[in-house]
Coordinates of C-alpha atoms in Angstrom, one line a residue:
M1019 CA 174.7 239.7 58.0
D1020 CA 173.1 238.9 54.7
F1021 CA 174.9 235.6 54.7
V1022 CA 173.4 234.6 58.1
L1023 CA 170.0 235.7 57.0
L1024 CA 170.3 233.7 53.8
T1025 CA 171.4 230.6 55.7
V1026 CA 168.4 230.9 58.1
M1027 CA 166.0 231.2 55.2
K1028 CA 167.5 228.1 53.5
N1029 CA 167.2 226.1 56.8
S1030 CA 163.6 227.3 57.3
S1031 CA 162.7 226.3 53.8
R1032 CA 164.3 222.9 54.3
L1033 CA 162.4 222.4 57.7
Q1034 CA 159.1 223.3 56.1
K1035 CA 159.8 220.8 53.4
Y1036 CA 160.6 218.1 55.9
L1037 CA 157.5 218.9 58.0
K1038 CA 155.4 218.7 54.8
I1039 CA 156.8 215.3 54.1
I1040 CA 156.2 214.1 57.6
F1041 CA 152.6 215.3 57.6
I1042 CA 152.1 213.6 54.3
I1043 CA 153.4 210.4 55.7
I1044 CA 151.4 210.7 58.9
G1045 CA 148.3 211.5 56.8
A1046 CA 148.9 208.5 54.6
L1047 CA 149.4 206.3 57.6
V1048 CA 146.2 207.6 59.2
L1049 CA 144.3 207.0 55.9
V1050 CA 145.8 203.5 55.8
V1051 CA 144.8 202.8 59.4
V1052 CA 141.4 204.3 59.0
G1053 CA 140.8 202.6 55.7
T1054 CA 142.1 199.3 57.1
G1055 CA 139.9 199.8 60.1
L1056 CA 136.9 200.5 58.1
Y1057 CA 137.6 197.5 55.8
L1058 CA 138.2 195.2 58.7
S1059 CA 135.2 196.5 60.6
Q1060 CA 133.0 195.8 57.7
H1061 CA 134.7 192.5 56.9
W1062 CA 134.7 191.3 60.5
S1063 CA 131.1 192.5 61.0
N1064 CA 130.0 190.3 58.2
K1065 CA 132.1 187.4 59.7
L1066 CA 130.6 187.9 63.1
R1067 CA 127.0 187.9 61.7
S1068 CA 127.5 184.3 60.6
Q1069 CA 129.7 183.2 63.5
L1070 CA 127.4 184.2 66.3
K1071 CA 124.6 182.1 64.9
D1072 CA 126.9 179.2 64.2
Y1073 CA 128.4 179.4 67.7
T1074 CA 124.9 179.3 69.3
T1075 CA 123.8 176.3 67.3
E1076 CA 127.1 174.4 67.9
M1077 CA 127.3 175.1 71.6
S1078 CA 123.7 174.2 72.3
D1079 CA 123.6 171.1 70.0
S1080 CA 121.0 173.0 67.9
L1081 CA 118.7 173.5 70.9
Y1082 CA 118.9 177.3 70.7
V1083 CA 118.6 179.8 67.8
L1084 CA 120.1 183.3 67.9
N1085 CA 118.4 186.0 65.9
Y1086 CA 119.3 189.7 65.4
K1087 CA 118.9 192.5 62.9
K1088 CA 122.2 194.2 62.6
V1089 CA 125.8 193.7 63.8
K1090 CA 128.1 196.7 63.7
L1091 CA 131.8 196.5 64.7
N1092 CA 134.2 199.5 64.9
I1093 CA 137.7 198.2 65.6
L1094 CA 139.1 201.7 65.9
S1095 CA 136.8 202.6 68.9
G1096 CA 136.5 199.1 70.1
S1097 CA 132.7 199.1 70.0
L1098 CA 130.4 196.4 68.9
T1099 CA 126.6 196.7 68.7
I1100 CA 124.0 194.1 67.9
D1101 CA 120.4 195.3 67.4
S1102 CA 117.1 193.4 68.2
V1103 CA 118.7 190.3 69.7
S1104 CA 116.7 187.2 70.7
L1105 CA 117.6 183.7 71.8
I1106 CA 114.8 181.2 71.4
T1107 CA 114.4 177.4 71.8
D1108 CA 114.0 175.2 68.8
T1109 CA 110.9 173.3 70.0
A1110 CA 111.4 170.4 67.6
V1111 CA 114.9 169.8 68.9
Y1112 CA 113.7 170.1 72.5
H1113 CA 110.9 167.5 72.0
H1114 CA 113.4 165.2 70.3
L1115 CA 115.8 165.5 73.3
Q1116 CA 112.9 164.9 75.7
A1117 CA 112.1 161.6 73.9
Q1118 CA 115.8 160.6 74.2
Q1119 CA 115.8 161.6 77.9
K1120 CA 118.5 164.2 77.1
A1121 CA 116.5 167.4 77.5
P1122 CA 117.9 169.8 80.1
S1123 CA 115.7 170.6 83.1
M1124 CA 116.1 174.3 82.6
L1125 CA 115.5 176.3 79.4
Y1126 CA 116.6 179.8 78.8
S1127 CA 115.5 182.5 76.4
F1128 CA 116.1 186.2 76.2
S1129 CA 115.6 189.3 74.1
A1130 CA 117.0 192.8 74.1
D1131 CA 116.6 195.9 72.0
R1132 CA 120.4 196.2 71.7
V1133 CA 123.6 194.6 73.0
S1134 CA 126.4 197.1 73.3
V1135 CA 130.0 196.0 73.8
S1136 CA 132.8 198.5 74.6
F1137 CA 136.6 198.1 74.5
F1138 CA 136.1 195.0 72.4
K1139 CA 139.6 193.6 71.4
A1140 CA 138.8 192.5 67.9
W1141 CA 142.4 191.6 67.0
R1142 CA 142.7 189.3 70.0
Y1143 CA 139.4 187.7 69.1
F1144 CA 140.0 187.1 65.4
I1145 CA 143.7 186.3 65.7
K1146 CA 144.0 184.5 69.1
K1147 CA 140.4 183.3 69.5
E1148 CA 140.1 185.2 72.8
L1149 CA 137.0 187.1 73.4
S1150 CA 137.8 190.1 75.6
A1151 CA 135.7 193.3 76.3
G1152 CA 135.6 196.0 78.9
S1153 CA 131.8 196.0 79.2
L1154 CA 128.6 194.4 77.8
V1155 CA 125.3 196.1 78.3
L1156 CA 121.8 194.8 77.4
E1157 CA 119.2 197.4 76.7
K1158 CA 115.6 196.6 77.8
P1159 CA 116.4 192.9 78.4
S1160 CA 113.7 190.3 78.9
I1161 CA 114.6 186.8 80.3
V1162 CA 112.4 183.7 80.4
L1163 CA 113.4 180.7 82.4
E1164 CA 111.5 177.4 82.4
Q1165 CA 112.4 174.6 84.7
N1166 CA 110.7 171.3 84.0
A1167 CA 110.9 168.8 86.9
R1168 CA 109.5 166.0 84.6
N1169 CA 112.6 166.0 82.3
V1170 CA 115.1 163.2 82.7
D1171 CA 118.6 164.2 81.4
T1172 CA 120.9 161.3 81.0
S1173 CA 123.5 163.3 79.0
R1174 CA 126.8 164.3 80.6
H1175 CA 126.8 167.8 82.0
R1176 CA 129.3 170.1 80.3
S1177 CA 130.8 173.2 81.9
A1178 CA 130.6 176.6 80.3
Y1179 CA 134.2 176.4 79.3
E1180 CA 133.6 173.0 77.6
N1181 CA 130.8 174.6 75.6
I1182 CA 132.9 177.4 74.2
S1183 CA 136.3 175.8 74.0
G1184 CA 135.7 174.4 70.5
R1185 CA 135.6 177.9 69.1
I1186 CA 137.0 180.3 71.8
R1187 CA 140.0 179.8 74.1
S1188 CA 138.6 182.2 76.7
L1189 CA 135.9 184.8 77.4
S1190 CA 136.6 187.8 79.5
I1191 CA 134.2 190.7 80.2
G1192 CA 135.0 193.4 82.8
S1193 CA 131.4 194.4 83.4
L1194 CA 128.1 192.9 82.3
R1195 CA 124.9 195.0 83.0
L1196 CA 121.3 194.1 82.6
D1197 CA 119.2 197.0 83.9
S1198 CA 115.4 197.2 84.2
T1199 CA 115.1 193.5 83.3
N1200 CA 111.8 191.7 83.0
L1201 CA 112.2 188.1 84.3
K1202 CA 109.7 185.3 84.0
Y1203 CA 110.4 182.0 85.8
T1204 CA 108.1 179.0 85.2
Y1205 CA 108.4 175.8 87.3
I1206 CA 106.7 172.8 85.9
K1207 CA 106.1 170.3 88.7
K1208 CA 106.2 166.5 88.2
D1209 CA 102.4 166.5 88.3
S1210 CA 102.4 169.1 85.5
G1211 CA 101.3 171.9 87.9
L1212 CA 102.7 175.3 87.1
I1213 CA 104.3 177.9 89.4
I1214 CA 104.9 181.2 87.6
T1215 CA 107.0 184.0 89.0
Q1216 CA 107.5 187.3 87.3
L1217 CA 109.9 190.1 88.3
H1218 CA 110.0 193.5 86.8
R1219 CA 112.7 196.2 86.8
L1220 CA 115.3 193.7 88.0
S1221 CA 119.0 194.9 87.7
I1222 CA 121.8 192.4 87.3
H1223 CA 125.4 193.5 87.4
V1224 CA 128.3 191.0 86.8
N1225 CA 131.9 192.0 87.6
D1226 CA 135.0 190.4 86.0
L1227 CA 133.4 187.5 84.2
L1228 CA 136.1 185.0 83.0
I1229 CA 135.5 181.7 81.3
D1230 CA 138.7 179.7 80.7
S1231 CA 140.3 176.4 81.6
V1232 CA 141.0 177.4 85.3
A1233 CA 138.4 180.0 86.2
M1234 CA 135.8 177.5 87.4
E1235 CA 138.3 176.2 90.0
D1236 CA 139.1 179.7 91.3
P1237 CA 137.7 179.9 94.9
S1238 CA 137.4 183.7 94.6
R1239 CA 134.9 183.4 91.8
F1240 CA 131.2 182.4 91.7
L1241 CA 129.9 181.1 88.4
Y1242 CA 133.1 182.4 86.7
A1243 CA 132.7 185.9 88.0
R1244 CA 134.2 187.9 90.9
N1245 CA 130.8 189.2 91.8
Y1246 CA 127.1 189.2 91.0
E1247 CA 124.9 192.0 92.2
L1248 CA 121.1 191.8 91.9
H1249 CA 118.7 194.6 92.7
L1250 CA 114.9 194.4 92.7
R1251 CA 112.7 197.4 93.7
A1252 CA 109.5 195.5 94.5
Y1253 CA 107.8 192.1 94.0
R1254 CA 104.2 191.4 94.7
H1255 CA 102.4 188.0 94.7
R1256 CA 98.8 187.1 95.5
T1257 CA 98.4 184.1 97.8
K1258 CA 96.6 181.0 96.5
D1259 CA 93.5 181.7 98.7
S1260 CA 93.4 185.3 97.3
L1261 CA 93.3 186.8 100.8
Y1262 CA 96.7 188.4 101.0
W1263 CA 99.4 190.1 99.0
M1264 CA 103.0 188.9 99.7
I1265 CA 105.3 191.9 99.0
V1266 CA 109.0 192.4 99.2
R1267 CA 110.7 195.7 98.6
D1268 CA 114.2 196.9 97.9
V1269 CA 115.9 193.5 97.5
S1270 CA 119.6 193.3 96.8
Y1271 CA 122.0 190.4 96.6
N1272 CA 125.8 190.5 96.6
A1273 CA 127.5 187.2 95.7
A1274 CA 131.0 188.2 96.8
E1275 CA 129.7 189.2 100.3
R1276 CA 127.1 186.4 100.2
T1277 CA 124.5 188.8 101.6
L1278 CA 120.9 189.3 100.8
R1279 CA 119.1 192.5 102.0
L1280 CA 115.4 193.1 102.0
G1281 CA 114.1 196.6 102.8
Q1282 CA 110.7 195.1 103.8
F1283 CA 108.8 191.9 103.8
R1284 CA 105.0 192.3 104.0
V1285 CA 102.0 190.1 104.3
E1286 CA 99.2 192.5 103.5
P1287 CA 95.5 191.5 103.7
R1288 CA 93.6 192.4 100.6
Y1289 CA 90.4 193.2 102.6
E1290 CA 89.6 195.2 105.7
K1291 CA 88.5 193.2 108.8
A1292 CA 84.8 193.3 108.2
A1293 CA 85.2 192.4 104.5
F1294 CA 87.8 189.7 105.4
D1295 CA 85.2 188.1 107.8
R1296 CA 82.6 188.1 105.0
K1297 CA 85.1 186.4 102.6
I1298 CA 86.2 183.6 105.0
K1299 CA 82.7 183.0 106.5
Y1300 CA 84.3 180.8 109.2
Q1301 CA 86.7 181.5 112.0
R1302 CA 90.2 182.1 110.8
D1303 CA 93.2 184.2 111.8
R1304 CA 93.8 187.4 109.8
Y1305 CA 97.5 188.3 109.6
D1306 CA 99.1 191.7 108.9
V1307 CA 102.9 191.5 108.9
R1308 CA 105.6 194.1 108.3
L1309 CA 109.2 193.1 108.8
N1310 CA 111.8 195.8 108.0
N1311 CA 115.5 195.8 107.1
I1312 CA 116.2 192.1 106.8
L1313 CA 119.8 191.0 106.4
V1314 CA 120.7 187.4 105.4
Q1315 CA 124.4 186.7 105.8
E1316 CA 126.5 183.8 104.3
L1317 CA 123.8 182.7 102.0
Q1318 CA 125.0 179.6 100.1
P1319 CA 124.2 180.2 96.4
Y1320 CA 125.5 176.8 95.2
A1321 CA 123.1 175.0 97.6
L1322 CA 120.2 177.2 96.3
L1323 CA 121.0 176.7 92.6
Q1324 CA 122.2 173.1 92.5
Q1325 CA 120.3 171.5 95.4
Q1326 CA 117.3 173.9 95.7
Q1327 CA 118.2 174.3 99.4
L1328 CA 118.2 177.6 101.4
W1329 CA 121.3 177.7 103.6
A1330 CA 122.3 180.8 105.6
R1331 CA 124.4 181.4 108.7
H1332 CA 122.6 184.5 110.0
V1333 CA 119.3 186.3 109.5
E1334 CA 118.5 189.5 111.2
I1335 CA 115.3 191.5 111.3
E1336 CA 115.8 195.1 112.5
N1337 CA 112.2 195.8 113.4
G1338 CA 108.6 195.0 112.5
N1339 CA 105.0 194.7 113.4
I1340 CA 102.8 191.6 113.4
E1341 CA 99.0 191.9 113.9
I1342 CA 96.8 188.9 114.3
Y1343 CA 93.0 189.2 114.4
H1344 CA 90.4 186.5 115.1
N1345 CA 86.6 186.9 115.1
R1346 CA 85.0 184.2 117.3
S1347 CA 81.5 185.4 116.4
L1348 CA 81.9 183.6 113.1
P1349 CA 81.0 179.9 112.9
P1350 CA 83.9 177.5 113.7
S1351 CA 85.6 176.2 110.6
G1352 CA 85.7 172.6 111.8
E1353 CA 89.3 172.4 110.5
I1354 CA 91.5 169.9 112.4
K1355 CA 94.8 171.6 113.0
T1356 CA 96.8 168.5 114.0
G1357 CA 100.2 168.7 112.4
Q1358 CA 100.2 172.5 112.3
F1359 CA 102.5 173.4 115.1
P1360 CA 105.3 175.9 114.0
H1361 CA 108.0 173.2 113.8
Q1362 CA 105.6 170.8 112.0
L1363 CA 104.9 173.5 109.4
L1364 CA 108.6 174.0 109.0
Q1365 CA 109.0 170.3 108.2
K1366 CA 106.3 170.6 105.5
L1367 CA 108.0 173.4 103.6
A1368 CA 108.6 172.6 99.9
I1369 CA 112.1 173.9 100.0
P1370 CA 114.8 172.5 102.4
V1371 CA 115.9 175.2 104.9
Y1372 CA 118.8 175.6 107.2
V1373 CA 119.4 178.9 109.1
D1374 CA 122.0 178.7 112.0
T1375 CA 120.7 181.8 113.8
L1376 CA 117.7 184.1 113.2
I1377 CA 117.4 187.3 115.2
G1378 CA 114.3 189.5 115.4
K1379 CA 114.7 192.9 117.0
K1380 CA 112.1 195.5 118.1
V1381 CA 109.1 193.6 116.8
E1382 CA 105.7 194.5 118.1
L1383 CA 103.2 191.7 118.3
S1384 CA 99.5 192.0 118.9
Y1385 CA 96.6 189.5 119.0
A1386 CA 93.1 190.8 118.8
E1387 CA 90.0 188.6 119.3
V1388 CA 86.3 189.4 119.1
N1389 CA 84.1 187.8 121.8
P1390 CA 80.7 186.7 120.5
K1391 CA 79.1 187.4 123.9
S1392 CA 80.3 191.0 124.3
L1393 CA 80.8 191.7 120.6
Q1394 CA 83.9 193.6 121.8
T1395 CA 87.5 193.1 120.9
G1396 CA 90.3 192.3 123.4
T1397 CA 93.9 192.8 122.4
L1398 CA 97.1 191.2 123.8
L1399 CA 100.1 193.3 123.1
F1400 CA 103.8 192.4 123.2
K1401 CA 106.2 195.3 122.7
Q1402 CA 109.9 195.4 121.9
V1403 CA 109.9 191.7 121.2
H1404 CA 113.5 190.4 120.8
G1405 CA 114.0 186.8 119.7
I1406 CA 116.9 184.6 118.8
F1407 CA 116.0 181.4 116.9
R1408 CA 118.8 178.7 116.6
N1409 CA 118.9 175.7 114.3
V1410 CA 116.0 176.5 112.1
T1411 CA 115.9 173.6 109.7
N1412 CA 113.9 170.9 108.1
I1413 CA 116.9 169.0 106.5
D1414 CA 117.1 165.4 107.9
S1415 CA 120.9 165.4 108.0
M1416 CA 121.0 168.5 110.1
I1417 CA 118.2 167.3 112.4
A1418 CA 120.2 164.1 113.0
K1419 CA 123.0 166.3 114.4
N1420 CA 120.7 168.6 116.4
K1421 CA 117.0 168.1 116.8
H1422 CA 116.3 171.1 118.9
L1423 CA 115.0 174.4 117.4
V1424 CA 115.4 176.8 120.3
A1425 CA 113.9 180.3 120.5
D1426 CA 114.9 182.7 123.3
M1427 CA 112.5 185.7 123.5
D1428 CA 112.0 188.7 125.7
A1429 CA 109.3 191.4 125.5
V1430 CA 107.3 194.0 127.3
F1431 CA 103.9 192.5 127.9
M1432 CA 101.0 195.0 127.7
Q1433 CA 102.5 198.1 129.3
S1434 CA 105.0 197.1 131.9
G1435 CA 105.4 193.3 132.4
M1436 CA 108.9 192.1 131.7
L1437 CA 108.5 188.7 129.9
R1438 CA 111.1 186.2 129.1
A1439 CA 110.5 182.8 127.5
R1440 CA 112.4 179.9 125.9
F1441 CA 110.8 177.6 123.4
D1442 CA 112.3 174.2 122.6
F1443 CA 110.8 172.5 119.6
L1444 CA 111.8 168.9 118.8
L1445 CA 112.4 168.6 115.1
G1446 CA 111.5 165.4 113.3
E1447 CA 109.3 164.2 116.2
P1448 CA 106.0 162.9 114.7
H1449 CA 103.7 164.4 117.4
G1450 CA 105.1 167.9 117.6
A1451 CA 106.8 167.7 121.0
F1452 CA 107.8 170.9 122.6
A1453 CA 108.9 172.5 125.9
I1454 CA 108.6 176.1 127.2
T1455 CA 109.9 177.9 130.2
G1456 CA 109.2 181.5 131.0
Q1457 CA 108.9 184.3 133.5
L1458 CA 106.8 187.5 133.8
K1459 CA 107.9 190.0 136.4
N1460 CA 106.6 193.3 137.9
M1461 CA 103.3 194.0 136.2
D1462 CA 100.3 196.0 137.3
G1463 CA 97.4 193.6 136.9
R1464 CA 95.0 196.4 135.9
Q1465 CA 96.8 196.5 132.5
L1466 CA 95.1 193.1 131.7
T1467 CA 91.7 194.8 131.8
P1468 CA 91.7 195.6 128.0
V1469 CA 91.9 191.8 127.5
T1470 CA 89.8 190.4 130.4
R1471 CA 87.0 192.9 130.1
P1472 CA 85.9 192.1 126.5
L1473 CA 87.0 188.5 126.4
A1474 CA 86.3 187.2 130.0
L1475 CA 83.8 189.8 131.1
V1476 CA 86.0 190.5 134.1
E1477 CA 87.6 193.8 135.1
V1478 CA 90.8 193.8 137.2
K1479 CA 90.3 196.5 139.8
S1480 CA 93.7 195.9 141.4
A1481 CA 96.5 193.4 141.4
Q1482 CA 100.3 193.5 141.6
I1483 CA 101.9 190.6 139.8
H1484 CA 105.4 190.2 141.2
D1485 CA 106.4 187.0 139.5
L1486 CA 104.9 184.4 137.1
T1487 CA 107.1 181.5 136.4
F1488 CA 106.1 178.5 134.4
S1489 CA 107.6 175.3 132.9
M1490 CA 105.5 173.5 130.2
Q1491 CA 105.9 170.3 128.1
G1492 CA 103.5 169.1 125.5
N1493 CA 102.7 167.8 122.0
E1494 CA 99.8 168.2 119.6
K1495 CA 97.5 166.3 121.9
S1496 CA 98.0 167.9 125.3
A1497 CA 100.3 169.9 127.6
T1498 CA 101.3 169.8 131.3
A1499 CA 102.8 172.7 133.2
D1500 CA 104.0 173.9 136.6
V1501 CA 102.9 177.4 137.2
K1502 CA 104.0 179.6 140.1
L1503 CA 102.2 183.0 140.4
I1504 CA 103.2 185.4 143.1
Y1505 CA 100.8 188.4 143.4
D1506 CA 98.8 190.4 145.9
H1507 CA 95.8 192.8 146.2
L1508 CA 93.7 191.1 143.6
K1509 CA 90.3 192.6 143.3
I1510 CA 87.9 192.1 140.3
S1511 CA 84.5 193.1 139.0
I1512 CA 82.3 190.5 137.2
L1513 CA 80.6 192.1 134.2
K1514 CA 77.5 191.4 132.1
K1515 CA 76.2 192.9 128.9
D1516 CA 73.2 195.2 129.2
D1517 CA 70.6 194.2 126.7
D1518 CA 69.3 197.7 126.2
T1519 CA 72.5 199.7 126.0
Q1520 CA 74.7 196.9 124.7
Q1521 CA 77.3 198.1 127.2
L1522 CA 79.1 196.1 129.9
K1523 CA 78.1 196.8 133.4
R1524 CA 79.1 195.4 136.8
K1525 CA 77.4 192.6 138.6
G1526 CA 77.5 194.0 142.1
L1527 CA 76.5 191.0 144.2
L1528 CA 78.5 188.5 142.2
S1529 CA 81.6 190.7 142.2
L1530 CA 81.3 191.0 146.0
F1531 CA 81.0 187.2 146.3
A1532 CA 84.0 186.7 144.1
N1533 CA 86.3 189.1 146.0
A1534 CA 85.1 187.8 149.4
I1535 CA 85.0 184.1 148.8
A1536 CA 85.9 182.9 145.3
I1537 CA 89.3 184.4 144.7
N1538 CA 92.6 184.3 146.6
D1539 CA 93.7 187.9 146.9
S1540 CA 97.3 187.0 147.2
N1541 CA 99.9 184.2 146.8
P1542 CA 101.4 183.5 149.2
S1543 CA 98.4 184.3 151.4
D1544 CA 98.6 186.7 154.3
N1545 CA 98.3 183.8 156.9
G1546 CA 101.9 182.8 156.2
A1547 CA 101.2 179.8 154.0
A1548 CA 103.7 178.6 151.5
V1549 CA 103.7 179.8 147.9
K1550 CA 101.1 177.8 146.0
V1551 CA 102.4 176.1 142.8
A1552 CA 99.8 174.8 140.3
H1553 CA 100.4 171.5 138.5
V1554 CA 98.0 171.4 135.5
K1555 CA 97.3 169.3 132.4
Y1556 CA 95.3 170.6 129.5
T1557 CA 93.9 168.5 126.6
R1558 CA 94.1 170.3 123.3
D1559 CA 91.1 171.2 121.2
P1560 CA 92.4 169.8 117.8
Q1561 CA 90.6 172.7 116.1
K1562 CA 92.7 175.3 118.0
S1563 CA 96.3 176.5 117.3
F1564 CA 99.6 175.9 119.1
F1565 CA 99.4 179.2 120.8
N1566 CA 95.9 178.5 122.0
L1567 CA 97.2 175.4 123.7
V1568 CA 100.0 177.3 125.4
W1569 CA 97.7 180.1 126.6
K1570 CA 94.9 177.7 127.8
T1571 CA 97.5 175.6 129.7
L1572 CA 99.1 178.6 131.3
F1573 CA 95.6 180.1 132.2
A1574 CA 94.6 176.9 133.8
G1575 CA 97.6 177.3 136.2
V1576 CA 96.8 180.9 136.9
K1577 CA 93.1 180.0 137.5
E1578 CA 94.0 177.2 139.9
T1579 CA 96.2 179.6 141.9
A1580 CA 93.9 182.6 142.0
I1581 CA 90.5 180.8 142.5
A1582 CA 89.7 179.3 145.9
A1583 CA 89.4 175.5 146.1
N1584 CA 86.0 174.0 145.3
I1585 CA 84.9 177.2 143.6
K1586 CA 83.9 177.2 139.9
L1587 CA 83.5 180.5 138.0

């Protein structure tokens, strides 16, 4: 028993001795690793301080200068931080390149409080010249872009890989994040005019960024990355005439899905109606537009970045509201509106556009007009407007393939009228040629009184509109139309403004005359005559809009049908 106990004690003592030796070795190794890590961290930090500036100078041909306060590398944790970073342009070099016609059209500069890199593989970078990291985060970044259309760059364009390949074999970053970014974009036009756009609190997330000899040819990547995601909470811009705010909210872009989403697009008047009228002094439409939940699919980023063209397959607007107000008691502006039809304005857009299909759903459209005689406002209302626009473009090559911009629309007119219409705009046609076909069915004519009473001084006492069908062709000078209106039981009251009360009251004798002699109370008439179809031509007032021409031409057909021959009202 004593022998066994003695043996156990000897073995235990020997084990403790071995463990002590092992712990000493491990401790020594840890000290060596930590010491080496600390040494290499310090050594490589110093090396990085000079290399980063040299890289920037070499890759940009001395155009850019990189500044920072402190570089700290910890190879044990794989972290790298760079404090107070800024990239600026050497203006002397830039002006020299301009003189040689080698200056780039786009200049970049940025600053950040800190750049933090995690899972940085220092050994791979310093030994294999491969820059690899798990993530890169810029804290409080600020980016300035300046595009100068006057610059002529005759130098050969180099890819990102060609720029880095002299120093680094490849660059790989799992995630690049720029949150709450301030972005300023300045566009210098050829006439030296400036367009400045500023975005605040922009978020940019880049996933799986890889720059090497083959990444640019990878079809699953866009600008060397698997995906770019951009988020912008809000952007506000005041129009040139200072009458409106242009506002977009909750903007997000996903490059992998090629989708752009806007929570809302808004054209917001800066003044209430009375103040707006005082500002403009002359007759002019006032717009108030809200379009919600806009989805742009298959947006082509290369066309936008390289050719400054907006290409998309599908745009969808979930719902919205468009209000138009016009005060005819103001003096006419005298402005000639030739060349301002919708498709003509599309042709004049500064940016080339192609949208295969644009769909608007559940949009409410209203047009309100003040009559200077009655000083009252009449409002046309279109509810539940649904429209499909096809081939929306101003690009010559696309127009050569298909010159028809077609819009199919349906809506509820006023309260119950079921309205359908097709607009066919001829793109590239110098005089704004167009064609429209449409139909309005099953409407109580009394619902027109909120429009006819203030604007035409006529009250519809009764009328049942069974069918209004029309076909119209025209251009910026005139329009012709065939109008077929089937209705019955039409009775009206002619109104006048009372000078004392300023209220509208009925002209009894004139109303009696109108109902008895001047108007046709039905079409077809009760005597069994055929349905009357009006064939009208209307010459456009060049100071009036496209929709005024459409309405006046259509109204001329309705008037010809409803008013007896040889009677003028």
